[in-house]
Amino acid sequence: MDNTPTRLGKPTLDKDLDKLTRLEEATHFISRGLLAPGIGLIFLALAMIVAAAFVIDRPGAAVIIAAAALAAYMAMNIGANDVANNVSPAVGSRALTMTAALVIAAVFETLGALLAGGDVVSTVSEGIVGPASMPPDTLILAMLAALLSAAVWINVATWLGAPISTTHAIVGAVMGAGIAAAGAASVDWKLMSGIATSWVASPLLGGVIAALLLFFIKETIIYRDDKIAAARRWVPGLVGLMSGSFVAYLSISPLDHLLDLSLGASLLLGLAAGMATYAASVPFIARQSIGLDNRNQSLRKLFRVPLIISAALLSFAHGANDVANAIGPLAAIVHAAQTAQSGFDHTLPLWVMLIGALGISLGLLLFGPKLIELVGKDITKLNPMRAYCVALSAAVTVLVASAFGMPVSSTHIAVGSVFGVGFFREWYTRNSRRRLDYIRKRGGIIDVEELEDRNPDEIRRRRLVRRSHFMTIVAAWIITVPLTAMAAAILFTLLNGLFG
C-alpha cells in the first residue's frame, strides 16, 4: 500500500505566489537604495524649516530659506566625499570597523564644526571675491550659483568614486560667479595662485612624507630579526611623534583663532605633548607586546590605538576647517539679505552652524562608505603600519606647509599619502636589500627578474597601486576649479537674467 503523503496545493496558484514574492523582494531591494536620498531630502526640508523659523519676519526671507537648502545639500556632499579621507586609513587597515569609523567621524566632525568652525567662514564668504565689488543683490545671486555648482560637482565626483577637494570646488565656484558678476578684477588672484600651487604640492608632499615614514618603519621594525623588541624600542617614539604633530597641527589650523599661537609656539606645544605621550607610551607598549608572536601580524595591535585617535582628530580638524565650504556662502547671503550690505557678519547665527555641522555628519553616514572603501582599500592595501604613515603624513604635511606659508588641501594630502605608500611599496619590494636578505634568511627564494622574464604579465600583476584609480582621481583634481568656475558663471548669468 502506498503511504506517500498527498501534496496539497495548486501549481498555478503557487507559481503566481512565487512571482509576487520575487516582486516584493525586488521592490524591497530598490526601496533600500532610495532610503538614503529620502533621508537627505528630509534634511533639506528641515533646514528650510529651521531657516524659516529664524528669518521668516525679516527682509530676504525667501532667498535665505532657499540658500539654507543649498547649504544643507552642499554640507551633505562634503560629508560624503571629503570626510572619507580622515577615517579611511583606520578602516582600510581594519583598526576600526566601518560602523565605528562612521560614528567617530560624525561625532568629531560635528564638534569641530561647532566649537572651532566659525572663524574660517569669512575666508570663503569674502576672501576670494571682494564683497565691496558688487551690490548686495548681485552678491546673493553669485553665492547661490556658487553653492549649487560646487555641490553638484561634488555629488557627481562622489558618484564616480573620485575623492576631490571640496575646498577647491567652492573656491572655484565663488571665483567663477565673482568674475561673471563683477569681472576678473574682483578676484584675489594671489590666493588663487596659492591654491593652484597646492594642487601639485599637497599630494607630492603628503606622498613623500608617508613614504619616508613607511621606510623608517620597515627598516627599524618590520624587517628585523626580533620585531617585538624593535617595536618596544621605536613604537613609543612613533606614537609620541603622532601626538606632538597633531597637537601642533590643531593649534595652527582649526584652533588658531582660539589659542592665537605663533608657529614657533605651536611647535613647542606639540613637542611638549609628544614628549609626554612618549613617556606614557613606553610602559603601555611594553604591556601590549607581552606574549605577542614575532611576526608582522602581531605589530597590528600596537598601532591600533594611535590610528583610532588619528581618525578622531582628523575629523575634528576637518569639521572645523571645511564647514566653511558649506556655510560660508550662506553666511554672506544672510548678511546681505538682512542688511542690504555686501560683506560678512562675524557674529554667525547658531542655526547656520548647525546646518553645516549636521549636514556634514549626515552626508558621511548616508553616503560616505563608498569613498571610505575606495581610499582605504581599493587604491592600495593598507595595514596598521601603512595606515599610521598616511594619518601622520596629513598632520606633518600641514605643519611643513604652514612653515612655508603654503595653502594645502587635506584631501590631496590624504589621497597623495595613500598613493605614496603604495608606490613606495612597489619600489621597496623590488629594490630593498634588507628585505631580500630577511626573506632569504628565513628560507624564502626571491628572483623577481627571472620571474618577470618568464612572464611579462607578472610586472603588472605585482603592482600594488591600482593605476585606474590614480588616473581618475588626478583628472578629477585637475578639472575641479575650472569646472565649478564655469558652471557657477553660467548659473549666475541665468539667475541674473531671471531675477537680477
Coordinates of C-alpha atoms in Angstrom, one line a residue:
M1 CA 0.0 0.0 0.0
D2 CA 1.4 3.4 -1.0
N3 CA 1.8 5.6 2.2
T4 CA 3.3 8.6 0.3
P5 CA 1.5 11.7 1.7
T6 CA -0.6 13.5 -0.8
R7 CA 0.8 17.0 -1.7
L8 CA -1.9 19.6 -1.3
G9 CA -1.6 22.6 -3.5
K10 CA -2.4 24.3 -6.7
P11 CA 0.6 24.6 -9.0
T12 CA -0.8 27.6 -10.9
L13 CA -1.5 29.5 -7.7
D14 CA 1.9 28.6 -6.2
K15 CA 3.6 29.8 -9.3
D16 CA 1.7 33.2 -9.2
L17 CA 2.5 33.5 -5.4
D18 CA 6.2 32.9 -6.1
K19 CA 6.2 35.7 -8.7
L20 CA 4.6 38.0 -6.2
T21 CA 7.2 37.1 -3.6
R22 CA 10.0 37.8 -6.0
L23 CA 8.4 41.1 -7.0
E24 CA 8.1 42.1 -3.3
E25 CA 11.8 41.2 -2.8
A26 CA 12.8 43.3 -5.8
T27 CA 10.7 46.2 -4.6
H28 CA 12.3 46.0 -1.2
F29 CA 15.8 45.9 -2.7
I30 CA 15.1 49.0 -4.8
S31 CA 13.5 50.9 -1.9
R32 CA 16.6 50.3 0.2
G33 CA 18.5 52.2 -2.4
L34 CA 16.1 55.1 -2.1
L35 CA 16.3 55.3 1.7
A36 CA 19.5 57.4 1.9
P37 CA 18.3 60.0 -0.8
G38 CA 14.9 60.1 1.0
I39 CA 16.6 60.9 4.4
G40 CA 18.7 63.5 2.6
L41 CA 15.6 65.2 1.2
I42 CA 14.0 65.3 4.6
F43 CA 17.1 67.0 6.0
L44 CA 16.9 69.7 3.2
A45 CA 13.3 70.3 4.2
L46 CA 14.2 70.5 7.9
A47 CA 17.0 73.0 7.0
M48 CA 14.5 75.2 5.2
I49 CA 12.0 75.0 8.1
V50 CA 14.8 75.9 10.7
A51 CA 15.9 78.8 8.5
A52 CA 12.3 80.0 8.1
A53 CA 11.8 79.9 11.9
F54 CA 14.6 82.4 12.3
V55 CA 14.2 84.7 9.3
I56 CA 10.5 84.5 8.2
D57 CA 9.7 88.0 9.5
R58 CA 12.9 89.6 8.2
P59 CA 14.0 91.0 4.8
G60 CA 15.1 88.5 2.2
A61 CA 13.5 85.5 3.9
A62 CA 12.7 83.6 0.8
V63 CA 16.2 83.8 -0.6
I64 CA 17.7 82.8 2.8
I65 CA 15.4 79.8 3.0
A66 CA 16.4 78.7 -0.5
A67 CA 20.1 79.2 0.4
A68 CA 19.7 77.2 3.5
A69 CA 18.6 74.2 1.4
L70 CA 21.5 74.6 -0.9
A71 CA 24.0 74.9 2.0
A72 CA 22.5 71.7 3.5
Y73 CA 22.9 69.9 0.2
M74 CA 26.5 71.2 0.0
A75 CA 27.2 70.0 3.5
M76 CA 25.9 66.5 2.9
N77 CA 28.1 66.2 -0.2
I78 CA 31.2 67.4 1.8
G79 CA 30.4 64.6 4.3
A80 CA 30.0 62.0 1.6
N81 CA 33.2 62.9 -0.3
D82 CA 35.7 64.7 1.9
V83 CA 35.4 63.0 5.3
A84 CA 36.3 59.7 3.9
N85 CA 40.0 60.8 3.9
N86 CA 40.0 61.1 7.7
V87 CA 38.9 57.6 8.6
S88 CA 39.8 55.6 5.5
P89 CA 43.3 54.5 6.8
A90 CA 41.8 53.2 10.0
V91 CA 39.1 51.3 8.2
G92 CA 41.3 50.0 5.4
S93 CA 43.8 48.6 8.0
R94 CA 40.9 47.1 10.0
A95 CA 41.8 49.1 13.1
L96 CA 38.2 50.3 13.0
T97 CA 35.0 48.8 11.6
M98 CA 33.0 50.8 9.1
T99 CA 30.3 51.5 11.7
A100 CA 32.7 52.6 14.4
A101 CA 34.5 54.8 12.0
L102 CA 31.3 56.5 10.8
V103 CA 30.2 57.1 14.4
I104 CA 33.6 58.6 15.5
A105 CA 33.8 60.8 12.4
A106 CA 30.3 62.0 12.7
V107 CA 30.7 63.0 16.4
F108 CA 34.1 64.7 15.9
E109 CA 33.1 66.4 12.6
T110 CA 30.2 68.0 14.5
L111 CA 32.3 69.0 17.4
G112 CA 34.9 70.5 15.2
A113 CA 32.4 72.5 13.2
L114 CA 30.5 73.8 16.2
L115 CA 33.5 74.5 18.5
A116 CA 36.1 75.8 16.1
G117 CA 34.5 76.4 12.8
G118 CA 33.1 79.9 12.9
D119 CA 36.3 81.9 12.3
V120 CA 37.2 80.3 9.0
V121 CA 33.9 81.0 7.3
S122 CA 34.8 84.6 6.4
T123 CA 37.6 83.3 4.1
V124 CA 35.1 81.6 1.8
S125 CA 32.4 84.3 2.1
E126 CA 34.6 87.3 1.5
G127 CA 38.3 86.3 1.0
I128 CA 38.1 85.0 -2.6
V129 CA 36.0 87.8 -4.2
G130 CA 35.8 91.2 -2.6
P131 CA 32.2 91.8 -1.5
A132 CA 32.6 95.5 -2.0
S133 CA 33.0 94.9 -5.7
M134 CA 29.3 94.1 -6.2
P135 CA 25.9 95.2 -4.8
P136 CA 24.1 93.0 -2.2
D137 CA 21.5 91.6 -4.7
T138 CA 24.3 90.6 -7.1
L139 CA 26.4 89.0 -4.3
I140 CA 23.4 86.9 -3.2
L141 CA 22.9 85.5 -6.7
A142 CA 26.6 84.9 -7.1
M143 CA 26.7 82.9 -3.8
L144 CA 23.6 80.9 -4.7
A145 CA 25.2 80.0 -8.1
A146 CA 28.5 79.1 -6.3
L147 CA 26.8 76.8 -3.8
L148 CA 24.7 74.9 -6.4
S149 CA 27.6 74.4 -8.9
A150 CA 30.0 73.2 -6.2
A151 CA 27.5 70.9 -4.6
V152 CA 26.5 69.3 -7.9
W153 CA 30.1 68.6 -8.9
I154 CA 31.0 67.1 -5.5
N155 CA 27.9 64.9 -5.8
V156 CA 29.0 63.8 -9.3
A157 CA 32.6 63.1 -8.1
T158 CA 31.3 61.0 -5.2
W159 CA 29.1 59.0 -7.6
L160 CA 32.2 58.5 -9.9
G161 CA 34.3 57.4 -6.9
A162 CA 36.7 60.3 -7.0
P163 CA 37.8 62.0 -3.7
I164 CA 38.2 65.7 -4.5
S165 CA 39.0 68.8 -2.6
T166 CA 35.7 70.3 -1.6
T167 CA 37.6 73.5 -0.7
H168 CA 38.8 73.8 -4.3
A169 CA 35.3 73.1 -5.5
I170 CA 33.7 76.0 -3.6
V171 CA 36.7 78.3 -4.2
G172 CA 36.4 77.7 -8.0
A173 CA 32.7 78.3 -7.9
V174 CA 32.9 81.5 -5.9
M175 CA 35.7 82.7 -8.3
G176 CA 33.6 81.9 -11.4
A177 CA 30.5 83.5 -10.1
G178 CA 32.5 86.6 -9.0
I179 CA 34.1 87.0 -12.4
A180 CA 30.7 86.8 -14.1
A181 CA 29.2 89.3 -11.6
A182 CA 32.0 91.8 -11.2
G183 CA 34.8 91.0 -13.6
A184 CA 38.2 89.4 -13.1
A185 CA 39.5 92.3 -11.0
S186 CA 37.2 91.3 -8.1
V187 CA 39.1 88.0 -7.6
D188 CA 42.1 87.7 -5.2
W189 CA 44.5 86.2 -7.7
K190 CA 47.2 85.8 -5.2
L191 CA 45.0 83.4 -3.2
M192 CA 44.1 81.5 -6.3
S193 CA 47.7 81.1 -7.4
G194 CA 48.5 79.6 -4.0
I195 CA 45.6 77.2 -4.4
A196 CA 46.8 76.2 -7.9
T197 CA 50.3 75.5 -6.4
S198 CA 48.7 73.3 -3.8
W199 CA 47.3 71.1 -6.5
V200 CA 50.8 69.8 -7.1
A201 CA 52.5 70.4 -3.8
S202 CA 49.9 68.8 -1.4
P203 CA 49.8 65.3 -2.8
L204 CA 53.5 65.2 -3.6
L205 CA 54.5 66.4 -0.1
G206 CA 52.0 64.1 1.6
G207 CA 53.2 61.1 -0.5
V208 CA 56.9 61.8 0.2
I209 CA 56.4 62.1 3.9
A210 CA 54.2 59.0 4.1
A211 CA 56.8 57.0 2.1
L212 CA 59.7 58.2 4.3
L213 CA 57.7 57.2 7.4
L214 CA 57.0 53.7 6.0
F215 CA 60.7 53.3 5.0
F216 CA 61.7 54.0 8.6
I217 CA 59.2 51.5 10.0
K218 CA 60.2 48.8 7.6
E219 CA 63.9 49.3 8.2
T220 CA 63.7 49.6 12.0
I221 CA 60.8 47.2 12.9
I222 CA 59.3 45.0 10.2
Y223 CA 62.5 43.5 8.7
R224 CA 64.3 42.9 12.0
D225 CA 65.0 39.5 13.5
D226 CA 63.2 40.4 16.7
K227 CA 60.2 42.5 15.7
I228 CA 58.7 42.8 19.1
A229 CA 61.9 44.1 20.7
A230 CA 62.3 46.6 17.9
A231 CA 58.6 47.6 18.3
R232 CA 59.2 48.2 22.1
R233 CA 62.1 50.5 21.2
W234 CA 60.6 52.5 18.3
V235 CA 56.7 52.5 18.6
P236 CA 56.6 54.8 21.7
G237 CA 58.6 57.3 19.7
L238 CA 56.3 57.0 16.7
V239 CA 53.2 57.4 18.9
G240 CA 54.8 60.5 20.5
L241 CA 55.6 61.9 17.1
M242 CA 52.0 61.4 16.1
S243 CA 50.7 63.1 19.2
G244 CA 53.0 66.0 19.0
S245 CA 52.3 66.5 15.3
F246 CA 48.5 66.5 15.8
V247 CA 48.7 68.9 18.8
A248 CA 50.8 71.4 16.7
Y249 CA 48.5 70.8 13.7
L250 CA 45.3 71.5 15.6
S251 CA 46.8 74.7 17.2
I252 CA 47.9 76.0 13.9
S253 CA 44.9 75.2 11.8
P254 CA 41.4 74.7 13.4
L255 CA 42.2 76.1 16.8
D256 CA 44.4 79.1 15.8
H257 CA 41.7 81.7 16.5
L258 CA 41.1 80.2 20.0
L259 CA 44.7 79.8 21.0
D260 CA 46.3 82.6 19.0
L261 CA 49.8 81.0 19.0
S262 CA 52.7 81.7 16.6
L263 CA 54.1 78.8 14.5
G264 CA 57.0 78.5 16.9
A265 CA 54.8 78.4 20.0
S266 CA 52.6 75.8 18.3
L267 CA 55.6 73.6 17.5
L268 CA 56.8 73.9 21.2
L269 CA 53.4 72.9 22.4
G270 CA 53.5 69.9 20.0
L271 CA 56.9 69.0 21.3
A272 CA 55.8 69.0 24.9
A273 CA 52.7 66.9 24.0
G274 CA 54.9 64.5 22.1
M275 CA 57.4 64.0 24.9
A276 CA 54.5 63.5 27.4
T277 CA 52.9 60.9 25.1
Y278 CA 56.2 59.1 24.6
A279 CA 56.7 58.8 28.4
A280 CA 53.2 57.3 28.8
S281 CA 53.6 55.1 25.7
V282 CA 56.7 53.2 26.9
P283 CA 55.0 51.2 29.6
F284 CA 51.8 50.9 27.6
I285 CA 53.6 49.4 24.6
A286 CA 55.6 47.1 26.8
R287 CA 52.3 45.7 28.3
Q288 CA 50.7 45.5 24.9
S289 CA 53.6 43.5 23.5
I290 CA 53.7 40.8 26.2
G291 CA 53.0 37.4 24.7
L292 CA 53.0 38.6 21.0
D293 CA 54.5 36.3 18.4
N294 CA 57.5 37.5 16.5
R295 CA 55.6 38.2 13.2
N296 CA 54.1 41.1 11.3
Q297 CA 50.5 40.3 12.3
S298 CA 51.5 41.0 16.0
L299 CA 52.5 44.5 15.1
R300 CA 49.0 45.4 14.1
K301 CA 47.9 45.5 17.8
L302 CA 50.5 48.1 18.7
F303 CA 49.3 50.6 16.1
R304 CA 45.5 50.3 16.6
V305 CA 45.1 52.9 19.3
P306 CA 47.1 55.7 17.5
L307 CA 45.0 55.1 14.4
I308 CA 41.7 55.4 16.2
I309 CA 42.9 58.7 17.8
S310 CA 44.1 60.0 14.5
A311 CA 40.8 59.3 12.9
A312 CA 39.0 61.3 15.6
L313 CA 41.5 64.3 15.5
L314 CA 41.5 64.4 11.7
S315 CA 37.7 64.5 11.7
F316 CA 37.7 67.3 14.3
A317 CA 40.1 69.4 12.2
H318 CA 38.1 68.7 9.0
G319 CA 34.9 69.8 10.6
A320 CA 36.4 73.0 11.9
N321 CA 38.1 73.9 8.6
D322 CA 35.7 72.6 5.9
V323 CA 32.3 73.5 7.4
A324 CA 33.0 76.9 5.9
N325 CA 32.7 75.4 2.4
A326 CA 29.0 74.9 3.0
I327 CA 28.0 77.8 5.2
G328 CA 30.4 80.5 4.0
P329 CA 28.2 81.5 1.1
L330 CA 25.1 81.1 3.2
A331 CA 26.6 83.4 5.8
A332 CA 27.3 86.0 3.1
I333 CA 23.7 85.7 1.8
V334 CA 22.2 86.0 5.3
H335 CA 24.1 89.2 5.9
A336 CA 23.5 90.7 2.5
A337 CA 19.8 89.9 2.5
Q338 CA 19.1 91.3 6.0
T339 CA 21.3 94.4 6.0
A340 CA 21.4 95.2 2.3
Q341 CA 25.1 95.4 2.6
S342 CA 27.8 93.2 0.9
G343 CA 30.1 91.6 3.4
F344 CA 30.1 89.1 6.3
D345 CA 28.8 89.4 9.8
H346 CA 31.3 87.7 12.1
T347 CA 28.6 87.0 14.6
L348 CA 27.5 83.8 12.9
P349 CA 23.9 82.6 13.8
L350 CA 23.9 79.2 15.6
W351 CA 21.3 77.8 13.2
V352 CA 23.7 78.4 10.2
M353 CA 26.5 76.5 12.0
L354 CA 24.1 73.6 12.8
I355 CA 23.1 73.2 9.2
G356 CA 26.7 72.8 8.2
A357 CA 27.8 70.6 11.1
L358 CA 24.8 68.2 11.0
G359 CA 24.8 68.2 7.2
I360 CA 28.4 67.0 7.0
S361 CA 27.8 64.3 9.6
L362 CA 24.6 63.1 7.9
G363 CA 26.2 63.0 4.4
L364 CA 29.0 60.9 5.9
L365 CA 26.6 58.4 7.5
L366 CA 24.4 58.1 4.4
F367 CA 26.8 58.2 1.5
G368 CA 30.4 58.1 3.0
P369 CA 31.1 54.3 3.0
K370 CA 31.7 54.2 -0.8
L371 CA 34.7 56.5 -0.8
I372 CA 35.9 55.2 2.6
E373 CA 36.2 51.8 0.9
L374 CA 38.0 53.2 -2.1
V375 CA 40.6 55.3 -0.3
G376 CA 41.1 52.8 2.5
K377 CA 41.1 49.5 0.5
D378 CA 40.9 49.9 -3.3
I379 CA 43.8 52.2 -4.2
T380 CA 46.4 50.0 -2.3
K381 CA 46.3 47.5 0.5
L382 CA 46.7 49.2 4.0
N383 CA 47.7 47.5 7.2
P384 CA 48.0 49.4 10.5
M385 CA 51.7 50.4 9.9
R386 CA 50.9 51.8 6.4
A387 CA 47.8 53.5 7.7
Y388 CA 49.7 55.1 10.5
C389 CA 52.1 56.6 7.9
V390 CA 49.1 58.0 5.9
A391 CA 47.4 59.5 9.0
L392 CA 50.6 61.1 10.4
S393 CA 51.6 62.4 7.0
A394 CA 48.4 64.6 7.0
A395 CA 49.5 66.4 10.2
V396 CA 53.2 66.7 9.3
T397 CA 52.4 68.0 5.8
V398 CA 50.2 70.8 7.2
L399 CA 53.0 71.8 9.6
V400 CA 55.6 71.9 6.8
A401 CA 53.2 73.8 4.5
S402 CA 52.4 76.3 7.3
A403 CA 56.1 76.9 7.9
F404 CA 56.4 78.0 4.2
G405 CA 53.0 79.8 4.1
M406 CA 51.6 77.5 1.5
P407 CA 47.8 76.6 1.4
V408 CA 47.2 72.9 1.2
S409 CA 44.2 70.5 0.7
S410 CA 43.6 67.9 3.3
T411 CA 42.0 65.7 0.6
H412 CA 45.0 65.9 -1.7
I413 CA 47.4 65.2 1.2
A414 CA 45.5 62.1 2.4
V415 CA 45.0 60.6 -1.0
G416 CA 48.5 61.6 -2.1
S417 CA 49.8 59.8 1.1
V418 CA 47.9 56.6 0.2
F419 CA 49.4 56.7 -3.3
G420 CA 52.9 57.5 -1.8
V421 CA 52.7 54.4 0.4
G422 CA 51.6 52.2 -2.5
F423 CA 54.2 53.4 -4.9
F424 CA 56.9 53.2 -2.3
R425 CA 55.9 49.6 -1.5
E426 CA 56.3 48.7 -5.2
W427 CA 59.8 50.3 -5.2
Y428 CA 60.8 48.8 -1.9
T429 CA 59.7 45.3 -2.9
R430 CA 61.9 45.3 -5.9
N431 CA 65.0 47.1 -4.5
S432 CA 65.4 46.6 -0.8
R433 CA 68.4 44.6 0.1
R434 CA 67.3 44.3 3.7
R435 CA 64.0 42.8 2.7
L436 CA 65.7 40.3 0.3
D437 CA 68.2 39.3 3.0
Y438 CA 65.5 38.9 5.6
I439 CA 63.3 36.6 3.4
R440 CA 66.3 34.5 2.3
K441 CA 67.4 34.1 5.9
R442 CA 64.0 32.5 6.6
G443 CA 64.2 30.1 3.7
G444 CA 62.4 32.2 1.1
I445 CA 63.5 32.3 -2.6
I446 CA 63.2 35.5 -4.5
D447 CA 64.3 36.1 -8.1
V448 CA 61.9 38.8 -9.3
E449 CA 63.8 39.5 -12.5
E450 CA 63.8 35.8 -13.6
L451 CA 60.1 35.5 -12.8
E452 CA 59.2 38.6 -14.8
D453 CA 61.4 37.4 -17.8
R454 CA 59.4 34.2 -17.9
N455 CA 56.0 36.0 -17.6
P456 CA 55.9 39.7 -18.7
D457 CA 52.3 40.0 -17.3
E458 CA 53.9 39.4 -13.9
I459 CA 55.1 43.0 -13.9
R460 CA 51.5 44.3 -14.0
R461 CA 50.3 41.7 -11.5
R462 CA 52.8 42.7 -8.9
R463 CA 51.8 46.3 -8.9
L464 CA 50.5 47.4 -5.6
V465 CA 48.7 50.5 -6.7
R466 CA 45.7 50.5 -9.0
R467 CA 46.5 52.8 -11.9
S468 CA 42.9 53.3 -12.9
H469 CA 42.1 55.0 -9.6
F470 CA 45.2 57.1 -9.9
M471 CA 44.2 58.5 -13.3
T472 CA 40.6 59.0 -12.4
I473 CA 41.4 60.9 -9.1
V474 CA 44.1 63.1 -10.7
A475 CA 41.8 64.0 -13.6
A476 CA 39.1 65.0 -11.1
W477 CA 41.6 67.2 -9.2
I478 CA 42.7 69.0 -12.3
I479 CA 39.2 69.9 -13.6
T480 CA 37.6 70.8 -10.2
V481 CA 38.4 74.5 -10.1
P482 CA 37.8 75.3 -13.8
L483 CA 34.7 73.2 -14.0
T484 CA 33.0 74.6 -10.9
A485 CA 34.1 78.1 -12.0
M486 CA 32.5 77.8 -15.4
A487 CA 29.3 76.2 -14.0
A488 CA 28.9 78.9 -11.4
A489 CA 29.5 81.6 -14.1
I490 CA 26.8 80.1 -16.3
L491 CA 24.4 79.7 -13.3
F492 CA 24.9 83.2 -12.2
T493 CA 24.2 84.5 -15.7
L494 CA 20.9 82.6 -15.8
L495 CA 19.9 83.6 -12.3
N496 CA 20.8 87.3 -13.0
G497 CA 18.7 87.1 -16.2
L498 CA 15.7 85.8 -14.3
F499 CA 15.9 87.7 -11.1
G500 CA 18.5 90.4 -11.5

